[in-house]
Amino acid sequence: MPDYRELVEFIVRRLVTDPDSVRVEAETDDRGVTAVTIHVAPDDVGRVIGKRGATINAVRLLAKAAAVKVNDRVDVDIVEDE
């Protein structure tokens, strides 16, 4: 099984201005769905989301592409830390 947390963290750290504030968590539920949660500084939320959500959708697409290869399911969400 790929490490989705590491994949998403690698991408997001390169998008933000404060990479030290990036925290990515991954949990797999009883149905086998891996939920990846991205925590970034308030100033970096817009950078990660992108115009009309293009950037976060691209991150989701990459995670799902990695999951399809091994028949997994993955969801990626972003949370603004205060």
Short mmCIF file of N, CA, C and O in Angstrom, two decimals:
data_model
loop_
_atom_site.label_atom_id
_atom_site.label_comp_id
_atom_site.label_asym_id
_atom_site.label_seq_id
_atom_site.Cartn_x
_atom_site.Cartn_y
_atom_site.Cartn_z
N MET A 1 0.84 -1.18 0.00
CA MET A 1 0.00 0.00 0.00
C MET A 1 0.89 1.25 0.00
O MET A 1 1.79 1.37 0.81
N PRO A 2 0.63 2.17 -0.93
CA PRO A 2 1.41 3.41 -0.97
C PRO A 2 1.20 4.25 0.28
O PRO A 2 0.16 4.17 0.93
N ASP A 3 2.18 5.07 0.59
CA ASP A 3 2.07 5.98 1.73
C ASP A 3 1.49 7.29 1.23
O ASP A 3 2.20 8.18 0.78
N TYR A 4 0.16 7.40 1.31
CA TYR A 4 -0.53 8.58 0.79
C TYR A 4 -0.18 9.83 1.59
O TYR A 4 -0.10 10.91 1.03
N ARG A 5 0.03 9.67 2.88
CA ARG A 5 0.40 10.81 3.72
C ARG A 5 1.71 11.41 3.23
O ARG A 5 1.84 12.62 3.06
N GLU A 6 2.67 10.57 2.97
CA GLU A 6 3.98 11.05 2.52
C GLU A 6 3.88 11.69 1.13
O GLU A 6 4.50 12.73 0.88
N LEU A 7 3.10 11.11 0.25
CA LEU A 7 2.93 11.66 -1.10
C LEU A 7 2.31 13.06 -1.04
O LEU A 7 2.83 14.00 -1.64
N VAL A 8 1.22 13.20 -0.30
CA VAL A 8 0.54 14.49 -0.20
C VAL A 8 1.42 15.52 0.49
O VAL A 8 1.50 16.68 0.07
N GLU A 9 2.11 15.11 1.55
CA GLU A 9 2.99 16.04 2.26
C GLU A 9 4.11 16.53 1.35
O GLU A 9 4.46 17.72 1.36
N PHE A 10 4.68 15.65 0.55
CA PHE A 10 5.75 16.02 -0.38
C PHE A 10 5.28 17.11 -1.34
O PHE A 10 5.98 18.10 -1.58
N ILE A 11 4.08 16.96 -1.87
CA ILE A 11 3.54 17.92 -2.83
C ILE A 11 3.22 19.25 -2.14
O ILE A 11 3.60 20.33 -2.61
N VAL A 12 2.50 19.19 -1.02
CA VAL A 12 2.02 20.40 -0.35
C VAL A 12 3.17 21.24 0.19
O VAL A 12 3.14 22.47 0.11
N ARG A 13 4.20 20.61 0.72
CA ARG A 13 5.35 21.38 1.26
C ARG A 13 6.00 22.25 0.20
O ARG A 13 6.58 23.28 0.51
N ARG A 14 5.93 21.84 -1.05
CA ARG A 14 6.53 22.62 -2.13
C ARG A 14 5.62 23.72 -2.65
O ARG A 14 6.04 24.58 -3.41
N LEU A 15 4.35 23.70 -2.24
CA LEU A 15 3.40 24.72 -2.69
C LEU A 15 3.31 25.91 -1.74
O LEU A 15 2.98 27.01 -2.18
N VAL A 16 3.60 25.72 -0.47
CA VAL A 16 3.34 26.74 0.54
C VAL A 16 4.57 27.61 0.81
O VAL A 16 5.68 27.25 0.46
N THR A 17 4.32 28.75 1.46
CA THR A 17 5.43 29.65 1.83
C THR A 17 6.02 29.28 3.18
O THR A 17 7.15 29.67 3.48
N ASP A 18 5.26 28.56 4.01
CA ASP A 18 5.73 28.14 5.33
C ASP A 18 5.65 26.62 5.44
O ASP A 18 4.72 26.08 6.05
N PRO A 19 6.62 25.90 4.86
CA PRO A 19 6.55 24.44 4.84
C PRO A 19 6.64 23.80 6.23
O PRO A 19 6.18 22.67 6.43
N ASP A 20 7.18 24.52 7.22
CA ASP A 20 7.28 23.96 8.57
C ASP A 20 5.92 23.84 9.25
O ASP A 20 5.76 23.06 10.19
N SER A 21 4.94 24.61 8.78
CA SER A 21 3.62 24.55 9.39
C SER A 21 2.73 23.48 8.78
O SER A 21 1.61 23.27 9.23
N VAL A 22 3.21 22.80 7.75
CA VAL A 22 2.42 21.76 7.09
C VAL A 22 2.41 20.50 7.95
O VAL A 22 3.44 20.03 8.41
N ARG A 23 1.19 19.98 8.15
CA ARG A 23 1.03 18.71 8.87
C ARG A 23 0.00 17.90 8.11
O ARG A 23 -1.08 18.39 7.79
N VAL A 24 0.35 16.66 7.79
CA VAL A 24 -0.55 15.80 7.04
C VAL A 24 -0.81 14.54 7.86
O VAL A 24 0.12 13.92 8.36
N GLU A 25 -2.09 14.21 8.01
CA GLU A 25 -2.48 13.02 8.76
C GLU A 25 -3.25 12.08 7.85
O GLU A 25 -3.97 12.54 6.96
N ALA A 26 -3.10 10.79 8.08
CA ALA A 26 -3.83 9.79 7.29
C ALA A 26 -4.42 8.74 8.22
O ALA A 26 -3.73 8.27 9.12
N GLU A 27 -5.68 8.44 8.01
CA GLU A 27 -6.37 7.41 8.79
C GLU A 27 -7.15 6.51 7.85
O GLU A 27 -7.80 7.00 6.93
N THR A 28 -7.10 5.22 8.09
CA THR A 28 -7.87 4.28 7.30
C THR A 28 -9.04 3.78 8.14
O THR A 28 -8.85 3.33 9.28
N ASP A 29 -10.25 3.88 7.59
CA ASP A 29 -11.43 3.45 8.34
C ASP A 29 -11.70 1.96 8.11
O ASP A 29 -10.96 1.28 7.39
N ASP A 30 -12.77 1.48 8.71
CA ASP A 30 -13.09 0.06 8.64
C ASP A 30 -13.53 -0.39 7.24
O ASP A 30 -13.50 -1.58 6.93
N ARG A 31 -13.90 0.56 6.38
CA ARG A 31 -14.26 0.23 5.00
C ARG A 31 -13.05 0.22 4.07
O ARG A 31 -13.19 -0.07 2.89
N GLY A 32 -11.89 0.59 4.59
CA GLY A 32 -10.67 0.59 3.79
C GLY A 32 -10.40 1.91 3.08
O GLY A 32 -9.50 1.98 2.25
N VAL A 33 -11.15 2.94 3.41
CA VAL A 33 -10.94 4.25 2.79
C VAL A 33 -9.93 5.03 3.63
O VAL A 33 -10.09 5.17 4.84
N THR A 34 -8.89 5.50 2.99
CA THR A 34 -7.86 6.29 3.67
C THR A 34 -8.22 7.77 3.55
O THR A 34 -8.34 8.29 2.44
N ALA A 35 -8.39 8.43 4.68
CA ALA A 35 -8.70 9.86 4.72
C ALA A 35 -7.42 10.62 5.04
O ALA A 35 -6.84 10.44 6.10
N VAL A 36 -6.99 11.44 4.10
CA VAL A 36 -5.78 12.24 4.28
C VAL A 36 -6.22 13.68 4.55
O VAL A 36 -6.98 14.26 3.78
N THR A 37 -5.74 14.24 5.67
CA THR A 37 -6.11 15.60 6.07
C THR A 37 -4.85 16.46 6.05
O THR A 37 -3.84 16.12 6.65
N ILE A 38 -4.96 17.61 5.37
CA ILE A 38 -3.84 18.55 5.25
C ILE A 38 -4.11 19.72 6.18
O ILE A 38 -5.17 20.33 6.11
N HIS A 39 -3.14 20.05 7.02
CA HIS A 39 -3.21 21.22 7.89
C HIS A 39 -2.12 22.19 7.45
O HIS A 39 -0.95 21.80 7.38
N VAL A 40 -2.50 23.42 7.12
CA VAL A 40 -1.54 24.44 6.71
C VAL A 40 -1.82 25.75 7.44
O VAL A 40 -2.88 25.91 8.04
N ALA A 41 -0.88 26.67 7.36
CA ALA A 41 -1.06 28.00 7.96
C ALA A 41 -2.17 28.74 7.22
O ALA A 41 -2.40 28.49 6.03
N PRO A 42 -2.86 29.65 7.90
CA PRO A 42 -3.96 30.39 7.25
C PRO A 42 -3.55 31.12 5.97
O PRO A 42 -4.34 31.20 5.03
N ASP A 43 -2.33 31.62 5.91
CA ASP A 43 -1.87 32.33 4.71
C ASP A 43 -1.66 31.41 3.52
O ASP A 43 -1.61 31.87 2.38
N ASP A 44 -1.50 30.12 3.76
CA ASP A 44 -1.20 29.17 2.69
C ASP A 44 -2.40 28.40 2.18
O ASP A 44 -2.28 27.64 1.21
N VAL A 45 -3.55 28.56 2.80
CA VAL A 45 -4.74 27.81 2.38
C VAL A 45 -5.07 28.10 0.92
O VAL A 45 -5.33 27.18 0.13
N GLY A 46 -5.03 29.36 0.53
CA GLY A 46 -5.33 29.74 -0.85
C GLY A 46 -4.36 29.15 -1.84
O GLY A 46 -4.75 28.77 -2.95
N ARG A 47 -3.11 29.05 -1.46
CA ARG A 47 -2.10 28.46 -2.35
C ARG A 47 -2.38 26.98 -2.60
O ARG A 47 -2.20 26.49 -3.70
N VAL A 48 -2.78 26.29 -1.56
CA VAL A 48 -3.04 24.85 -1.69
C VAL A 48 -4.35 24.60 -2.45
O VAL A 48 -4.43 23.67 -3.24
N ILE A 49 -5.34 25.44 -2.23
CA ILE A 49 -6.62 25.25 -2.93
C ILE A 49 -6.49 25.68 -4.39
O ILE A 49 -6.95 24.97 -5.28
N GLY A 50 -5.87 26.81 -4.65
CA GLY A 50 -5.70 27.27 -6.02
C GLY A 50 -6.96 27.91 -6.57
O GLY A 50 -8.01 27.90 -5.95
N LYS A 51 -6.85 28.45 -7.78
CA LYS A 51 -8.01 29.08 -8.42
C LYS A 51 -9.05 28.03 -8.73
O LYS A 51 -8.76 27.02 -9.37
N ARG A 52 -10.26 28.30 -8.25
CA ARG A 52 -11.39 27.40 -8.46
C ARG A 52 -11.11 25.97 -8.01
O ARG A 52 -11.66 25.01 -8.54
N GLY A 53 -10.18 25.82 -7.06
CA GLY A 53 -9.88 24.50 -6.52
C GLY A 53 -9.00 23.64 -7.39
O GLY A 53 -8.88 22.43 -7.17
N ALA A 54 -8.35 24.24 -8.37
CA ALA A 54 -7.55 23.47 -9.32
C ALA A 54 -6.37 22.75 -8.67
O ALA A 54 -6.09 21.59 -8.98
N THR A 55 -5.69 23.41 -7.74
CA THR A 55 -4.51 22.81 -7.14
C THR A 55 -4.87 21.65 -6.22
O THR A 55 -4.29 20.57 -6.32
N ILE A 56 -5.85 21.83 -5.35
CA ILE A 56 -6.24 20.75 -4.45
C ILE A 56 -6.84 19.59 -5.24
O ILE A 56 -6.64 18.42 -4.89
N ASN A 57 -7.54 19.88 -6.32
CA ASN A 57 -8.08 18.81 -7.15
C ASN A 57 -6.97 18.02 -7.83
O ASN A 57 -7.08 16.81 -7.99
N ALA A 58 -5.88 18.69 -8.19
CA ALA A 58 -4.74 18.00 -8.78
C ALA A 58 -4.06 17.09 -7.74
O ALA A 58 -3.67 15.97 -8.06
N VAL A 59 -3.96 17.57 -6.50
CA VAL A 59 -3.39 16.74 -5.42
C VAL A 59 -4.28 15.53 -5.19
O VAL A 59 -3.79 14.40 -5.04
N ARG A 60 -5.59 15.74 -5.18
CA ARG A 60 -6.53 14.62 -5.00
C ARG A 60 -6.40 13.62 -6.13
O ARG A 60 -6.43 12.41 -5.91
N LEU A 61 -6.25 14.11 -7.35
CA LEU A 61 -6.12 13.25 -8.51
C LEU A 61 -4.86 12.38 -8.43
O LEU A 61 -4.89 11.19 -8.73
N LEU A 62 -3.76 12.98 -8.00
CA LEU A 62 -2.51 12.21 -7.85
C LEU A 62 -2.64 11.13 -6.79
O LEU A 62 -2.18 10.00 -6.98
N ALA A 63 -3.27 11.46 -5.66
CA ALA A 63 -3.46 10.48 -4.60
C ALA A 63 -4.37 9.35 -5.07
O ALA A 63 -4.10 8.17 -4.82
N LYS A 64 -5.44 9.70 -5.78
CA LYS A 64 -6.36 8.67 -6.27
C LYS A 64 -5.72 7.82 -7.35
O LYS A 64 -5.99 6.63 -7.44
N ALA A 65 -4.85 8.41 -8.16
CA ALA A 65 -4.14 7.63 -9.18
C ALA A 65 -3.23 6.60 -8.54
O ALA A 65 -3.13 5.46 -9.00
N ALA A 66 -2.57 6.98 -7.45
CA ALA A 66 -1.72 6.03 -6.73
C ALA A 66 -2.57 4.94 -6.09
O ALA A 66 -2.17 3.77 -6.02
N ALA A 67 -3.78 5.29 -5.63
CA ALA A 67 -4.65 4.33 -4.97
C ALA A 67 -5.25 3.33 -5.95
O ALA A 67 -5.43 2.15 -5.61
N VAL A 68 -5.56 3.77 -7.15
CA VAL A 68 -6.17 2.89 -8.14
C VAL A 68 -5.24 1.73 -8.49
O VAL A 68 -5.70 0.60 -8.70
N LYS A 69 -3.95 1.99 -8.51
CA LYS A 69 -2.99 0.93 -8.86
C LYS A 69 -3.06 -0.25 -7.91
O LYS A 69 -2.79 -1.38 -8.31
N VAL A 70 -3.39 -0.01 -6.65
CA VAL A 70 -3.44 -1.10 -5.66
C VAL A 70 -4.86 -1.35 -5.17
O VAL A 70 -5.06 -2.00 -4.14
N ASN A 71 -5.84 -0.81 -5.90
CA ASN A 71 -7.26 -1.01 -5.59
C ASN A 71 -7.64 -0.49 -4.20
O ASN A 71 -8.34 -1.16 -3.45
N ASP A 72 -7.15 0.70 -3.86
CA ASP A 72 -7.49 1.38 -2.61
C ASP A 72 -8.40 2.55 -2.92
O ASP A 72 -8.58 2.94 -4.08
N ARG A 73 -8.95 3.15 -1.86
CA ARG A 73 -9.71 4.39 -1.97
C ARG A 73 -9.09 5.41 -1.04
O ARG A 73 -8.73 5.08 0.08
N VAL A 74 -8.97 6.65 -1.52
CA VAL A 74 -8.36 7.70 -0.71
C VAL A 74 -9.12 9.01 -0.90
O VAL A 74 -9.57 9.31 -2.01
N ASP A 75 -9.33 9.74 0.19
CA ASP A 75 -9.96 11.05 0.16
C ASP A 75 -8.97 12.06 0.75
O ASP A 75 -8.35 11.80 1.78
N VAL A 76 -8.85 13.22 0.12
CA VAL A 76 -7.93 14.27 0.56
C VAL A 76 -8.73 15.52 0.89
O VAL A 76 -9.51 16.00 0.07
N ASP A 77 -8.54 16.06 2.11
CA ASP A 77 -9.20 17.28 2.54
C ASP A 77 -8.17 18.23 3.15
O ASP A 77 -7.11 17.81 3.60
N ILE A 78 -8.51 19.52 3.15
CA ILE A 78 -7.62 20.53 3.72
C ILE A 78 -8.32 21.22 4.88
O ILE A 78 -9.53 21.48 4.83
N VAL A 79 -7.56 21.51 5.94
CA VAL A 79 -8.06 22.17 7.12
C VAL A 79 -7.17 23.37 7.41
O VAL A 79 -5.94 23.26 7.35
N GLU A 80 -7.78 24.51 7.72
CA GLU A 80 -7.02 25.70 8.06
C GLU A 80 -6.70 25.70 9.55
O GLU A 80 -7.59 25.65 10.38
N ASP A 81 -5.41 25.71 9.89
CA ASP A 81 -4.99 25.81 11.29
C ASP A 81 -5.04 27.27 11.70
O ASP A 81 -4.79 28.17 10.93
N GLU A 82 -5.35 27.48 12.96
CA GLU A 82 -5.44 28.84 13.47
C GLU A 82 -4.29 29.17 14.36
O GLU A 82 -3.61 28.41 14.88
#
